[in-house]
Tab-separated table of C-alpha atoms in Angstrom:
chain	number	residue	atom	x	y	z
U	279	MET	CA	0.000	0.000	0.000
U	280	ARG	CA	1.271	3.468	-0.949
U	281	LEU	CA	0.275	7.007	-0.070
U	282	THR	CA	-1.494	7.380	-3.425
U	283	ASP	CA	-3.710	4.445	-2.404
U	284	CYS	CA	-5.069	6.483	0.520
U	285	HIS	CA	-8.423	8.134	-0.167
U	286	ASN	CA	-9.914	8.409	3.318
U	287	PHE	CA	-9.287	8.189	7.045
U	288	GLN	CA	-9.344	4.392	7.161
U	289	ASP	CA	-6.861	4.115	4.281
U	290	PHE	CA	-4.376	6.315	6.157
U	291	ARG	CA	-4.963	4.220	9.271
U	292	ARG	CA	-4.126	1.008	7.380
U	293	LEU	CA	-0.950	2.481	5.903
U	294	ALA	CA	0.167	3.770	9.306
U	295	ARG	CA	-0.399	0.306	10.759
U	296	GLN	CA	1.837	-1.179	8.064
U	297	ARG	CA	4.676	1.231	8.806
U	298	LEU	CA	4.641	1.651	12.587
U	299	PRO	CA	5.749	-0.842	15.229
U	300	GLY	CA	2.681	-2.224	16.984
U	301	PRO	CA	3.171	-0.441	20.323
U	302	ILE	CA	3.414	2.976	18.654
U	303	PHE	CA	0.490	2.363	16.312
U	304	ASN	CA	-1.626	1.261	19.272
U	305	TYR	CA	-0.620	4.361	21.218
U	306	ILE	CA	-2.213	6.473	18.460
U	307	ASP	CA	-5.066	4.088	17.748
U	308	GLY	CA	-6.032	3.108	21.272
U	309	ALA	CA	-8.291	4.668	23.859
U	310	ALA	CA	-9.445	4.160	27.437
U	311	ASP	CA	-10.945	1.010	28.962
U	312	ASP	CA	-13.340	-0.707	26.518
U	313	GLU	CA	-12.980	2.122	23.957
U	314	VAL	CA	-16.743	2.691	23.937
U	315	THR	CA	-16.393	6.470	23.864
U	316	TYR	CA	-13.736	6.261	21.149
U	317	ARG	CA	-16.190	4.461	18.867
U	318	ARG	CA	-19.145	6.650	19.846
U	319	ASN	CA	-17.285	9.838	18.886
U	320	THR	CA	-17.609	8.955	15.210
U	321	GLU	CA	-20.846	6.979	15.445
U	322	SER	CA	-22.578	10.067	16.884
U	323	PHE	CA	-22.565	11.669	13.440
U	324	GLU	CA	-24.463	8.763	11.900
U	325	ALA	CA	-27.774	9.626	13.572
U	326	CYS	CA	-27.672	13.075	11.971
U	327	ASP	CA	-28.712	13.556	8.341
U	328	LEU	CA	-27.864	16.435	6.040
U	329	VAL	CA	-30.729	18.161	4.247
U	330	PRO	CA	-29.361	19.728	1.049
U	331	SER	CA	-30.704	22.734	-0.805
U	332	VAL	CA	-30.491	22.911	-4.594
U	333	LEU	CA	-30.279	25.619	-7.284
U	334	ALA	CA	-28.410	27.894	-4.870
U	335	GLY	CA	-25.693	29.151	-7.223
U	336	VAL	CA	-22.642	27.666	-5.527
U	337	GLU	CA	-19.883	28.039	-8.097
U	338	ASP	CA	-17.548	29.696	-5.576
U	339	ILE	CA	-17.062	28.186	-2.117
U	340	ASP	CA	-15.557	30.043	0.854
U	341	LEU	CA	-14.354	27.657	3.572
U	342	SER	CA	-12.718	30.319	5.735
U	343	VAL	CA	-13.651	30.866	9.374
U	344	THR	CA	-12.510	33.163	12.155
U	345	VAL	CA	-12.117	31.483	15.518
U	346	MET	CA	-10.613	33.015	18.662
U	347	GLY	CA	-9.386	35.913	16.569
U	348	GLN	CA	-7.586	33.671	14.078
U	349	LYS	CA	-8.513	33.684	10.390
U	350	LEU	CA	-8.335	30.126	9.010
U	351	ALA	CA	-8.679	29.149	5.357
U	352	LEU	CA	-10.238	25.837	6.442
U	353	PRO	CA	-12.763	25.170	9.236
U	354	ILE	CA	-10.674	22.222	10.482
U	355	TYR	CA	-7.295	22.557	12.200
U	356	CYS	CA	-4.585	20.177	13.424
U	357	SER	CA	-5.138	19.735	17.154
U	358	PRO	CA	-2.039	19.578	19.357
U	359	THR	CA	-0.956	16.009	20.095
U	360	ALA	CA	1.958	14.536	22.028
U	361	LEU	CA	5.088	12.675	20.916
U	362	GLN	CA	4.799	13.326	17.177
U	363	ARG	CA	8.430	12.534	16.320
U	364	LEU	CA	7.789	8.983	17.526
U	365	PHE	CA	5.305	8.577	14.686
U	366	HIS	CA	7.529	10.150	12.023
U	367	HIS	CA	10.977	11.672	12.439
U	368	ASP	CA	9.767	15.086	11.175
U	369	GLY	CA	6.910	15.187	13.699
U	370	GLU	CA	5.501	18.635	14.421
U	371	ARG	CA	7.651	20.178	11.705
U	372	ALA	CA	5.768	18.191	9.066
U	373	VAL	CA	2.384	19.089	10.564
U	374	ALA	CA	3.228	22.784	10.892
U	375	ALA	CA	4.471	22.940	7.301
U	376	ALA	CA	1.333	21.262	5.968
U	377	ALA	CA	-1.003	23.401	8.096
U	378	SER	CA	0.781	26.539	6.940
U	379	LYS	CA	0.451	25.508	3.299
U	380	PHE	CA	-3.326	25.125	3.757
U	381	GLY	CA	-3.724	28.261	5.862
U	382	THR	CA	-5.069	26.581	8.964
U	383	MET	CA	-4.079	26.432	12.620
U	384	PHE	CA	-1.873	23.799	14.201
U	385	GLY	CA	-1.064	23.108	17.818
U	386	VAL	CA	1.965	22.155	19.870
U	387	SER	CA	1.583	20.061	23.004
U	388	SER	CA	3.376	20.399	26.321
U	389	LEU	CA	4.492	16.870	25.421
U	390	GLY	CA	5.480	17.980	21.924
U	391	THR	CA	8.780	16.857	20.430
U	392	THR	CA	9.640	20.119	18.656
U	393	SER	CA	10.038	23.532	20.233
U	394	MET	CA	7.025	25.794	19.870
U	395	ALA	CA	9.435	28.726	19.521
U	396	GLU	CA	11.172	27.078	16.555
U	397	LEU	CA	7.872	26.504	14.768
U	398	ARG	CA	6.642	30.025	15.523
U	399	LYS	CA	9.750	31.504	13.903
U	400	GLN	CA	9.343	29.387	10.785
U	401	TYR	CA	5.576	29.607	10.172
U	402	ASP	CA	3.161	32.503	10.556
U	403	THR	CA	-0.016	30.437	10.387
U	404	PRO	CA	-2.017	30.561	13.665
U	405	GLN	CA	-0.466	28.423	16.384
U	406	CYS	CA	-1.926	27.209	19.667
U	407	TYR	CA	-0.215	25.671	22.686
U	408	GLN	CA	-1.782	22.797	24.601
U	409	PHE	CA	-0.967	23.394	28.253
U	410	TYR	CA	-1.101	20.904	31.125
U	411	PHE	CA	-1.538	22.332	34.627
U	412	HIS	CA	1.222	21.218	37.009
U	413	LYS	CA	1.349	21.016	40.769
U	414	ASP	CA	4.290	23.418	40.665
U	415	ARG	CA	2.644	26.829	40.187
U	416	GLY	CA	5.997	28.433	39.459
U	417	LEU	CA	6.503	25.951	36.631
U	418	ASN	CA	3.101	26.859	35.199
U	419	LYS	CA	3.970	30.550	35.155
U	420	ALA	CA	7.382	29.885	33.594
U	421	MET	CA	5.899	27.750	30.815
U	422	MET	CA	3.209	30.314	30.099
U	423	GLN	CA	5.829	33.035	29.876
U	424	THR	CA	7.839	30.937	27.421
U	425	ALA	CA	4.725	30.509	25.290
U	426	LYS	CA	4.052	34.249	25.398
U	427	GLU	CA	7.614	35.064	24.382
U	428	SER	CA	7.410	32.509	21.565
U	429	GLY	CA	4.451	34.346	20.045
U	430	ILE	CA	1.796	31.683	20.578
U	431	ASP	CA	-1.589	32.934	19.359
U	432	VAL	CA	-3.928	30.788	21.480
U	433	MET	CA	-3.378	29.272	24.916
U	434	MET	CA	-5.253	25.969	25.106
U	435	LEU	CA	-5.545	24.569	28.628
U	436	THR	CA	-6.461	20.880	28.713
U	437	VAL	CA	-8.866	20.275	31.586
U	438	ASP	CA	-9.828	16.618	31.079
U	439	SER	CA	-6.409	15.107	31.804
U	440	ILE	CA	-5.598	15.749	35.439
U	441	THR	CA	-4.725	12.061	35.513
U	442	GLY	CA	-3.980	9.623	32.723
U	443	GLY	CA	-6.689	7.438	31.198
U	444	ASN	CA	-6.573	3.648	31.478
U	445	ARG	CA	-5.182	2.770	28.041
U	446	GLU	CA	-4.971	-0.991	28.179
U	447	ARG	CA	-3.369	-1.433	24.766
U	448	ASP	CA	-0.324	0.420	26.101
U	449	LEU	CA	-0.304	-1.743	29.225
U	450	ARG	CA	-0.223	-4.889	27.109
U	451	THR	CA	2.688	-3.719	24.930
U	452	GLY	CA	4.541	-1.927	27.724
U	453	PHE	CA	4.583	1.300	25.730
U	454	SER	CA	6.000	4.211	27.681
U	455	ILE	CA	8.533	7.012	27.321
U	456	PRO	CA	11.281	6.034	28.137
U	457	PHE	CA	10.602	2.661	26.451
U	458	ARG	CA	9.846	-0.195	28.829
U	459	LEU	CA	8.418	-2.707	26.403
U	460	THR	CA	7.126	-6.199	27.040
U	461	LEU	CA	8.704	-9.041	25.070
U	462	GLY	CA	5.761	-8.942	22.696
U	463	GLY	CA	6.200	-5.210	22.254
U	464	MET	CA	9.907	-5.567	21.487
U	465	ALA	CA	9.151	-8.249	18.905
U	466	GLN	CA	6.815	-5.858	17.105
U	467	PHE	CA	9.601	-3.267	16.889
U	468	ALA	CA	11.868	-5.912	15.370
U	469	MET	CA	9.273	-6.530	12.657
U	470	LYS	CA	9.439	-2.873	11.504
U	471	PRO	CA	13.177	-2.193	11.194
U	472	MET	CA	12.794	0.964	9.053
U	473	TRP	CA	11.130	2.762	11.940
U	474	GLY	CA	14.105	1.926	14.165
U	475	ILE	CA	16.613	3.028	11.524
U	476	ASN	CA	14.851	6.377	11.147
U	477	TYR	CA	14.611	6.770	14.904
U	478	VAL	CA	18.342	6.337	15.545
U	479	THR	CA	19.609	8.195	12.454
U	480	HIS	CA	17.656	11.419	13.029
U	481	GLU	CA	17.640	14.053	15.738
U	482	LYS	CA	17.602	12.652	19.266
U	483	PHE	CA	14.122	12.360	20.750
U	484	SER	CA	13.319	15.104	23.254
U	485	LEU	CA	10.428	17.010	24.826
U	486	PRO	CA	11.638	20.612	24.503
U	487	GLN	CA	8.630	22.228	26.208
U	488	LEU	CA	9.433	20.222	29.349
U	489	ASP	CA	13.153	19.460	29.168
U	490	ALA	CA	14.128	22.812	30.648
U	491	HIS	CA	11.870	22.202	33.640
U	492	ILE	CA	11.432	18.443	34.220
U	493	ASP	CA	13.837	15.518	33.835
U	494	MET	CA	11.899	13.144	31.579
U	495	GLY	CA	14.882	11.012	30.557
U	496	GLY	CA	16.494	7.811	31.727
U	497	ASP	CA	14.598	6.032	34.492
U	498	THR	CA	13.475	9.201	36.195
U	499	LEU	CA	9.978	9.881	34.893
U	500	SER	CA	7.811	8.106	32.344
U	501	ILE	CA	4.937	9.709	30.457
U	502	GLY	CA	2.478	7.749	32.585
U	503	ARG	CA	4.093	8.959	35.796
U	504	TYR	CA	4.156	12.508	34.423
U	505	PHE	CA	0.344	12.473	34.288
U	506	THR	CA	-0.107	10.850	37.687
U	507	GLU	CA	2.657	12.639	39.617
U	508	MET	CA	3.266	16.026	37.991
U	509	LEU	CA	-0.209	17.200	36.978
U	510	ASP	CA	-2.462	18.761	39.565
U	511	PRO	CA	-5.843	17.085	40.222
U	512	SER	CA	-6.691	19.882	42.655
U	513	MET	CA	-6.895	22.463	39.840
U	514	THR	CA	-9.975	24.678	40.275
U	515	TRP	CA	-11.830	27.409	38.403
U	516	ASP	CA	-9.958	29.978	40.513
U	517	ASP	CA	-6.632	28.620	39.229
U	518	VAL	CA	-7.840	28.848	35.633
U	519	ALA	CA	-9.219	32.366	36.127
U	520	GLU	CA	-5.769	33.449	37.292
U	521	MET	CA	-4.208	31.882	34.198
U	522	VAL	CA	-6.686	33.699	31.944
U	523	ARG	CA	-5.743	37.010	33.575
U	524	ASP	CA	-2.020	36.301	33.345
U	525	TRP	CA	-2.187	35.246	29.704
U	526	ASP	CA	-4.275	38.285	28.717
U	527	GLY	CA	-5.070	37.001	25.250
U	528	GLN	CA	-6.909	34.272	23.377
U	529	PHE	CA	-7.511	31.515	25.941
U	530	CYS	CA	-9.600	28.374	25.529
U	531	LEU	CA	-10.415	25.349	27.652
U	532	LYS	CA	-10.103	21.969	25.951
U	533	GLY	CA	-12.250	19.220	27.428
U	534	ILE	CA	-15.461	21.090	28.267
U	535	MET	CA	-18.509	18.812	28.010
U	536	SER	CA	-21.287	20.330	30.158
U	537	VAL	CA	-23.390	23.474	29.833
U	538	GLU	CA	-22.524	24.469	33.391
U	539	ASP	CA	-18.786	24.311	32.694
U	540	ALA	CA	-19.244	26.209	29.431
U	541	LYS	CA	-20.974	29.001	31.344
U	542	ARG	CA	-18.159	29.108	33.905
U	543	ALA	CA	-15.636	29.441	31.074
U	544	VAL	CA	-17.534	32.510	29.853
U	545	GLU	CA	-17.632	33.971	33.363
U	546	ILE	CA	-13.852	33.783	33.872
U	547	GLY	CA	-13.103	35.433	30.535
U	548	CYS	CA	-12.161	32.555	28.210
U	549	THR	CA	-12.528	33.362	24.516
U	550	GLY	CA	-13.106	29.772	23.410
U	551	ILE	CA	-14.050	26.301	24.586
U	552	ILE	CA	-13.350	22.986	22.899
U	553	LEU	CA	-15.886	20.216	23.368
U	554	SER	CA	-13.670	17.154	23.618
U	555	ASN	CA	-13.254	13.872	25.451
U	556	HIS	CA	-9.610	13.581	24.386
U	557	GLY	CA	-10.491	11.242	21.540
U	558	GLY	CA	-11.946	8.719	23.984
U	559	ARG	CA	-8.584	8.381	25.733
U	560	GLN	CA	-9.604	9.552	29.207
U	561	LEU	CA	-13.048	8.746	30.655
U	562	ASP	CA	-14.603	5.807	28.833
U	563	GLY	CA	-18.387	5.997	28.784
U	564	SER	CA	-18.383	9.786	28.559
U	565	ARG	CA	-20.636	11.528	26.067
U	566	ALA	CA	-19.499	12.333	22.524
U	567	PRO	CA	-18.793	16.014	21.810
U	568	PHE	CA	-21.151	16.080	18.816
U	569	ASP	CA	-23.953	14.823	21.051
U	570	GLN	CA	-23.333	17.760	23.403
U	571	LEU	CA	-22.743	20.418	20.795
U	572	LYS	CA	-26.260	21.781	20.281
U	573	GLU	CA	-27.130	22.343	23.930
U	574	ILE	CA	-23.817	24.064	24.615
U	575	VAL	CA	-24.071	26.276	21.512
U	576	ASP	CA	-27.629	27.161	22.504
U	577	ALA	CA	-26.430	28.124	25.983
U	578	VAL	CA	-23.249	30.107	25.263
U	579	GLY	CA	-22.653	30.206	21.510
U	580	ASP	CA	-23.371	33.934	21.340
U	581	GLN	CA	-20.846	34.663	24.116
U	582	ILE	CA	-17.841	32.467	23.351
U	583	ASP	CA	-16.372	30.581	20.395
U	584	VAL	CA	-17.481	26.950	20.613
U	585	ILE	CA	-15.195	24.428	18.915
U	586	MET	CA	-15.312	20.644	18.989
U	587	ASP	CA	-12.964	17.772	18.337
U	588	SER	CA	-12.971	13.970	18.698
U	589	GLY	CA	-14.303	11.570	16.086
U	590	ILE	CA	-13.863	13.703	12.952
U	591	GLN	CA	-13.104	11.465	9.972
U	592	ARG	CA	-15.015	12.995	7.059
U	593	GLY	CA	-15.804	16.382	5.583
U	594	THR	CA	-19.491	15.711	6.236
U	595	HIS	CA	-18.696	15.368	9.944
U	596	VAL	CA	-17.188	18.843	9.839
U	597	LEU	CA	-20.225	20.236	7.998
U	598	LYS	CA	-22.603	18.751	10.576
U	599	ALA	CA	-20.652	20.286	13.448
U	600	LEU	CA	-20.523	23.683	11.733
U	601	SER	CA	-24.259	23.492	11.033
U	602	LEU	CA	-24.919	23.042	14.749
U	603	GLY	CA	-22.909	26.149	15.539
U	604	ALA	CA	-19.304	25.070	16.035
U	605	LYS	CA	-16.967	27.848	14.873
U	606	ALA	CA	-14.356	25.276	13.798
U	607	VAL	CA	-13.396	21.677	14.486
U	608	GLY	CA	-10.126	20.096	15.498
U	609	GLY	CA	-8.729	16.713	14.606
U	610	GLY	CA	-5.885	14.556	15.899
U	611	ARG	CA	-5.922	11.092	14.410
U	612	PHE	CA	-7.114	12.505	11.071
U	613	TYR	CA	-3.576	13.844	10.525
U	614	LEU	CA	-1.573	11.532	12.823
U	615	TYR	CA	-2.167	8.432	10.719
U	616	PRO	CA	-1.065	10.283	7.542
U	617	LEU	CA	1.935	11.701	9.416
U	618	ALA	CA	2.960	8.209	10.510
U	619	ALA	CA	2.372	6.861	7.011
U	620	ALA	CA	4.323	9.444	5.026
U	621	GLY	CA	5.399	12.536	6.981
U	622	GLN	CA	4.564	15.947	5.520
U	623	PRO	CA	3.288	14.553	2.180
U	624	GLY	CA	0.879	12.384	4.163
U	625	VAL	CA	-0.499	15.308	6.176
U	626	GLU	CA	-0.803	17.372	3.005
U	627	ARG	CA	-2.709	14.591	1.272
U	628	ALA	CA	-5.076	14.294	4.245
U	629	LEU	CA	-5.734	18.044	4.165
U	630	THR	CA	-6.150	17.976	0.385
U	631	LEU	CA	-8.759	15.231	0.640
U	632	MET	CA	-10.524	16.975	3.533
U	633	LYS	CA	-10.639	20.275	1.643
U	634	ALA	CA	-12.072	18.513	-1.433
U	635	GLU	CA	-14.706	16.756	0.707
U	636	LEU	CA	-15.684	20.055	2.319
U	637	GLU	CA	-15.961	21.896	-0.984
U	638	ARG	CA	-17.957	19.068	-2.555
U	639	GLY	CA	-20.216	18.824	0.491
U	640	MET	CA	-20.819	22.586	0.544
U	641	ARG	CA	-21.805	22.589	-3.126
U	642	LEU	CA	-24.162	19.658	-2.662
U	643	MET	CA	-25.641	21.331	0.413
U	644	GLY	CA	-26.202	24.581	-1.498
U	645	ALA	CA	-23.996	26.631	0.851
U	646	ARG	CA	-21.487	29.125	-0.508
U	647	SER	CA	-19.830	29.949	2.804
U	648	VAL	CA	-19.589	28.444	6.262
U	649	ASP	CA	-21.851	31.101	7.772
U	650	GLU	CA	-24.692	29.858	5.539
U	651	LEU	CA	-24.692	26.515	7.364
U	652	ASN	CA	-27.291	26.283	10.143
U	653	PRO	CA	-29.360	23.719	12.089
U	654	GLY	CA	-31.990	23.805	9.370
U	655	ASN	CA	-29.516	21.807	7.266
U	656	LEU	CA	-29.884	18.856	9.670
U	657	ARG	CA	-32.386	16.296	10.839
U	658	PHE	CA	-31.799	13.860	13.690
U	659	ARG	CA	-33.266	10.367	13.485
């Protein structure tokens, strides 16, 4: 299978599976517990039907949106995800280059493998920073200051990950950073020697957002222990309100799922919220963001930018979310599988296909611009 054989999300997933060692593929592909929420995230779109309009004169299509003050050429952006240089040696550099080429936003994680400052200097497309709240308040302030000095456009505080989810696929393979693989996990690495060759012949793996503050190497601290020992489960709305004041710019909360929490985000001065369950990787059995979207938009959509991620695989999924009032949607796996499969060309192909699906869908829906989409375009079964 080659990149040119990939025409949709599942094709990219199959190619990534062919090229990645099993433990790394399952880190991307897996989710929490029984993975019920992971499956529901995409299934939630299936109970919603599009109602097209015809004879609308849709020769020209405008896919641009403005979200949290950022003008995007596409209504879908590349959500920040961890450990990208494990999936392909170019990692965040490939994603940033592709996002810049398509005029959309990309994100860098606290557990990113490329410096957010490096990417900010190289690309002027909107950039967000996914922040994890640590027990060490001084560390939080220092990391926020670094992000400010780097020129990050949007601070994105993740609020659904105060402890790590129970990802049983990783437990079975022994996947962790640093590597502590089971025998079965090591055997799967041996079956994909090209990944190992690329890993050892390119830039040494690092976590530059954290390396200056936390020793993540050797036997000192694994990724799993980072979530359970370094992040602060006592984080409150007062802590976040202080962060919003200190940042004094575009600030969103990622992981909001209830109307009450959405209203609190408005009250403390956030400019955006992202409906997300972390791609099903945290609390299994939690509701899908698309299922929650309408009631949250109805409650606060005129006061704050409502975004959603989790489960996006098709352009029609994006159109359904936009029709319900989302200002934009984010995706992780939709570009991670292509990244793992082929680096920057893979991400560019995924964005090319997504853009084509969106344009085709808009024409068939009879909508010339995103702001023409509305709940009247939809019917729920």
